[in-house]
């Protein structure tokens, strides 16, 4: 009996061993993707932002560029900036941290630009919006949350401002857009800092566009001596998209459009003195001419803005620059 069934028992044992080996191989192959899924970062869902930052509550913020108020220490940090150039896709060579605070009137942004060589920070003192060969920090806010329009606010280490509007997902730029906002900077042994106060009255949005207290957001740092531009939410240099690649700012539930009313009055005077007026019977020796007026901007329903002026002071009008055009194309000037 034992001799007769020994081959059959051996065959059954071999079959069980083969089945066990096959099962182990299947378990090993099925386990490999699971380990990869836990170690690899998950891709963002279609339509979702790559980065998210939460705004903290502002309290007693003095815009001096130093970021020494207690509220800044409680705000979440946006870091891990990615180069757009010159080494696209690589981490920024210097660490940058950005924080956002807000209250019922304004959004506050604080950026710390660390620099291993603060004596090499480039900064030029120029006119606003004129541009320069300087380090810089910029804030991009998509307050419409439409992934197409962004309001841009920038500072260089000297505190020179620049602001403009990007539309059509960044393909269009309006450098003639100017807002009323505060900004200050400070250079120290660790690098430099920039502090922004952006009134909500200067942004445009509606209750439906900021449902849930979310706005589009991005930060950019420029290091002039390296020609390095780095973004918080990465934007490839060859990408046709721009605003749609922003991250998101949340934590601003209950945000409301600020009261948009700006009045800028002025008073001026003019004195004419004609030393030889006795030779001219039609002119007095001295004439004094006072003048006054005001410029007005007021928000209207539907996102419209009323601009009006009373006795405008043409001495303060910004004229278009002189251009010599020798081409076959027309010259277009931005609206002043």
Short mmCIF file of N, CA, C and O in Angstrom, two decimals, residues 18-69:
data_model
loop_
_atom_site.label_atom_id
_atom_site.label_comp_id
_atom_site.label_asym_id
_atom_site.label_seq_id
_atom_site.Cartn_x
_atom_site.Cartn_y
_atom_site.Cartn_z
N UNK A 18 3.97 23.97 -6.11
CA UNK A 18 3.90 24.87 -7.26
C UNK A 18 2.81 25.92 -7.09
O UNK A 18 2.97 27.09 -7.42
N UNK A 19 1.66 25.47 -6.57
CA UNK A 19 0.56 26.42 -6.35
C UNK A 19 0.94 27.47 -5.33
O UNK A 19 0.63 28.64 -5.45
N UNK A 20 1.63 27.02 -4.25
CA UNK A 20 2.06 27.97 -3.21
C UNK A 20 3.05 29.00 -3.77
O UNK A 20 2.99 30.19 -3.46
N UNK A 21 3.97 28.50 -4.65
CA UNK A 21 4.95 29.42 -5.26
C UNK A 21 4.26 30.44 -6.16
O UNK A 21 4.57 31.63 -6.15
N UNK A 22 3.29 29.96 -6.96
CA UNK A 22 2.57 30.87 -7.85
C UNK A 22 1.79 31.92 -7.06
O UNK A 22 1.74 33.09 -7.41
N UNK A 23 1.17 31.46 -5.95
CA UNK A 23 0.42 32.41 -5.12
C UNK A 23 1.33 33.47 -4.52
O UNK A 23 1.01 34.66 -4.47
N UNK A 24 2.50 33.05 -4.06
CA UNK A 24 3.46 34.00 -3.50
C UNK A 24 3.92 35.01 -4.53
O UNK A 24 4.07 36.19 -4.25
N UNK A 25 4.12 34.54 -5.79
CA UNK A 25 4.53 35.46 -6.84
C UNK A 25 3.44 36.47 -7.16
O UNK A 25 3.70 37.64 -7.39
N UNK A 26 2.18 36.00 -7.15
CA UNK A 26 1.07 36.92 -7.42
C UNK A 26 0.96 37.97 -6.32
O UNK A 26 0.72 39.15 -6.58
N UNK A 27 1.13 37.51 -5.05
CA UNK A 27 1.06 38.46 -3.94
C UNK A 27 2.19 39.47 -4.03
O UNK A 27 2.01 40.66 -3.77
N UNK A 28 3.39 38.99 -4.40
CA UNK A 28 4.53 39.91 -4.51
C UNK A 28 4.31 40.93 -5.61
O UNK A 28 4.59 42.11 -5.45
N UNK A 29 3.80 40.47 -6.77
CA UNK A 29 3.58 41.40 -7.88
C UNK A 29 2.48 42.38 -7.56
O UNK A 29 2.52 43.54 -7.96
N UNK A 30 1.44 41.95 -6.82
CA UNK A 30 0.36 42.87 -6.47
C UNK A 30 0.79 43.83 -5.38
O UNK A 30 0.28 44.93 -5.27
N UNK A 31 1.76 43.43 -4.54
CA UNK A 31 2.21 44.31 -3.47
C UNK A 31 3.15 45.39 -3.97
O UNK A 31 3.23 46.47 -3.40
N UNK A 32 3.85 45.15 -5.06
CA UNK A 32 4.82 46.13 -5.56
C UNK A 32 4.18 47.45 -5.92
O UNK A 32 4.63 48.51 -5.51
N UNK A 33 3.06 47.50 -6.69
CA UNK A 33 2.43 48.79 -6.99
C UNK A 33 1.95 49.50 -5.75
O UNK A 33 1.96 50.71 -5.67
N UNK A 34 1.49 48.74 -4.75
CA UNK A 34 1.00 49.37 -3.53
C UNK A 34 2.12 50.12 -2.83
O UNK A 34 1.94 51.23 -2.34
N UNK A 35 3.32 49.54 -2.74
CA UNK A 35 4.43 50.23 -2.12
C UNK A 35 4.82 51.47 -2.93
O UNK A 35 5.13 52.51 -2.40
N UNK A 36 4.77 51.38 -4.26
CA UNK A 36 5.09 52.53 -5.10
C UNK A 36 4.09 53.65 -4.90
O UNK A 36 4.43 54.82 -4.89
N UNK A 37 2.82 53.31 -4.73
CA UNK A 37 1.78 54.33 -4.57
C UNK A 37 1.97 55.10 -3.29
O UNK A 37 1.64 56.28 -3.19
N UNK A 38 2.51 54.44 -2.24
CA UNK A 38 2.67 55.14 -0.98
C UNK A 38 3.92 56.00 -0.96
O UNK A 38 4.00 56.96 -0.21
N UNK A 39 4.90 55.69 -1.77
CA UNK A 39 6.14 56.46 -1.75
C UNK A 39 6.16 57.55 -2.80
O UNK A 39 6.90 58.52 -2.66
N UNK A 40 5.37 57.43 -3.86
CA UNK A 40 5.33 58.45 -4.90
C UNK A 40 4.26 59.49 -4.58
O UNK A 40 3.19 59.15 -4.09
N UNK A 41 4.51 60.79 -4.80
CA UNK A 41 3.48 61.81 -4.56
C UNK A 41 2.32 61.63 -5.52
O UNK A 41 2.50 61.34 -6.69
N UNK A 42 1.15 61.83 -4.97
CA UNK A 42 -0.05 61.66 -5.80
C UNK A 42 -0.25 62.86 -6.70
O UNK A 42 -0.05 64.00 -6.29
N UNK A 43 -0.66 62.61 -7.92
CA UNK A 43 -0.95 63.70 -8.86
C UNK A 43 -2.23 64.40 -8.46
O UNK A 43 -3.15 63.78 -7.93
N UNK A 44 -2.28 65.69 -8.69
CA UNK A 44 -3.48 66.45 -8.36
C UNK A 44 -4.62 66.06 -9.29
O UNK A 44 -4.42 65.73 -10.45
N UNK A 45 -5.83 66.06 -8.75
CA UNK A 45 -6.99 65.74 -9.56
C UNK A 45 -7.18 66.79 -10.63
O UNK A 45 -6.80 67.95 -10.45
N UNK A 46 -7.75 66.42 -11.77
CA UNK A 46 -7.94 67.40 -12.85
C UNK A 46 -8.75 68.59 -12.35
O UNK A 46 -9.79 68.44 -11.73
N UNK A 47 -8.26 69.80 -12.64
CA UNK A 47 -8.95 71.01 -12.25
C UNK A 47 -8.64 71.50 -10.85
O UNK A 47 -9.08 72.56 -10.45
N UNK A 48 -7.88 70.72 -10.06
CA UNK A 48 -7.56 71.13 -8.70
C UNK A 48 -6.23 71.87 -8.68
O UNK A 48 -5.36 71.62 -9.51
N UNK A 49 -6.03 72.80 -7.72
CA UNK A 49 -4.79 73.56 -7.68
C UNK A 49 -3.63 72.71 -7.21
O UNK A 49 -3.78 71.74 -6.48
N UNK A 50 -2.42 73.06 -7.65
CA UNK A 50 -1.24 72.32 -7.25
C UNK A 50 -0.85 72.61 -5.81
O UNK A 50 -0.32 71.76 -5.12
N UNK A 51 -1.09 73.82 -5.33
CA UNK A 51 -0.72 74.22 -3.98
C UNK A 51 -1.90 74.93 -3.32
O UNK A 51 -2.71 75.57 -3.99
N UNK A 52 -1.97 74.84 -1.99
CA UNK A 52 -3.00 75.52 -1.22
C UNK A 52 -2.36 76.15 0.01
O UNK A 52 -1.54 75.52 0.68
N UNK A 53 -2.74 77.39 0.30
CA UNK A 53 -2.25 78.10 1.47
C UNK A 53 -3.44 78.69 2.21
O UNK A 53 -4.38 79.18 1.59
N UNK A 54 -3.39 78.63 3.53
CA UNK A 54 -4.48 79.15 4.33
C UNK A 54 -4.11 80.50 4.92
O UNK A 54 -3.00 80.68 5.45
N UNK A 55 -5.02 81.45 4.85
CA UNK A 55 -4.78 82.79 5.39
C UNK A 55 -5.14 82.82 6.86
O UNK A 55 -6.15 82.24 7.28
N UNK A 56 -4.30 83.48 7.66
CA UNK A 56 -4.57 83.66 9.08
C UNK A 56 -5.17 85.04 9.31
O UNK A 56 -5.22 85.88 8.41
N UNK A 57 -5.61 85.28 10.54
CA UNK A 57 -6.26 86.54 10.87
C UNK A 57 -5.22 87.61 11.19
O UNK A 57 -4.28 87.37 11.96
N UNK A 58 -5.37 88.78 10.60
CA UNK A 58 -4.44 89.88 10.83
C UNK A 58 -4.82 90.63 12.11
O UNK A 58 -6.00 90.77 12.44
N UNK A 59 -3.79 91.11 12.82
CA UNK A 59 -4.02 91.90 14.02
C UNK A 59 -2.83 92.82 14.25
O UNK A 59 -1.70 92.36 14.36
N UNK A 60 -3.12 94.12 14.28
CA UNK A 60 -2.10 95.13 14.59
C UNK A 60 -0.89 95.05 13.67
O UNK A 60 0.26 94.98 14.13
N UNK A 61 -1.14 95.03 12.37
CA UNK A 61 -0.06 94.96 11.40
C UNK A 61 0.36 96.37 10.99
O UNK A 61 -0.46 97.18 10.55
N UNK A 62 1.63 96.65 11.18
CA UNK A 62 2.22 97.92 10.74
C UNK A 62 3.12 97.62 9.55
O UNK A 62 4.09 96.86 9.68
N UNK A 63 2.81 98.19 8.41
CA UNK A 63 3.53 97.88 7.18
C UNK A 63 4.85 98.64 7.17
O UNK A 63 4.93 99.80 6.76
N UNK A 64 5.90 97.95 7.65
CA UNK A 64 7.24 98.54 7.67
C UNK A 64 8.28 97.62 7.05
O UNK A 64 9.47 97.95 7.03
N UNK A 65 7.86 96.45 6.56
CA UNK A 65 8.78 95.53 5.90
C UNK A 65 9.53 94.61 6.83
O UNK A 65 10.36 93.81 6.36
N UNK A 66 9.26 94.61 8.14
CA UNK A 66 10.07 93.84 9.08
C UNK A 66 9.43 92.52 9.51
O UNK A 66 10.11 91.65 10.05
N UNK A 67 8.14 92.34 9.35
CA UNK A 67 7.44 91.09 9.68
C UNK A 67 7.68 90.66 11.12
O UNK A 67 7.87 89.48 11.42
N UNK A 68 7.69 91.63 12.06
CA UNK A 68 7.96 91.31 13.45
C UNK A 68 6.70 91.26 14.31
O UNK A 68 6.80 91.05 15.52
N UNK A 69 5.52 91.43 13.72
CA UNK A 69 4.28 91.31 14.49
C UNK A 69 3.99 89.85 14.81
O UNK A 69 4.35 88.94 14.05
#
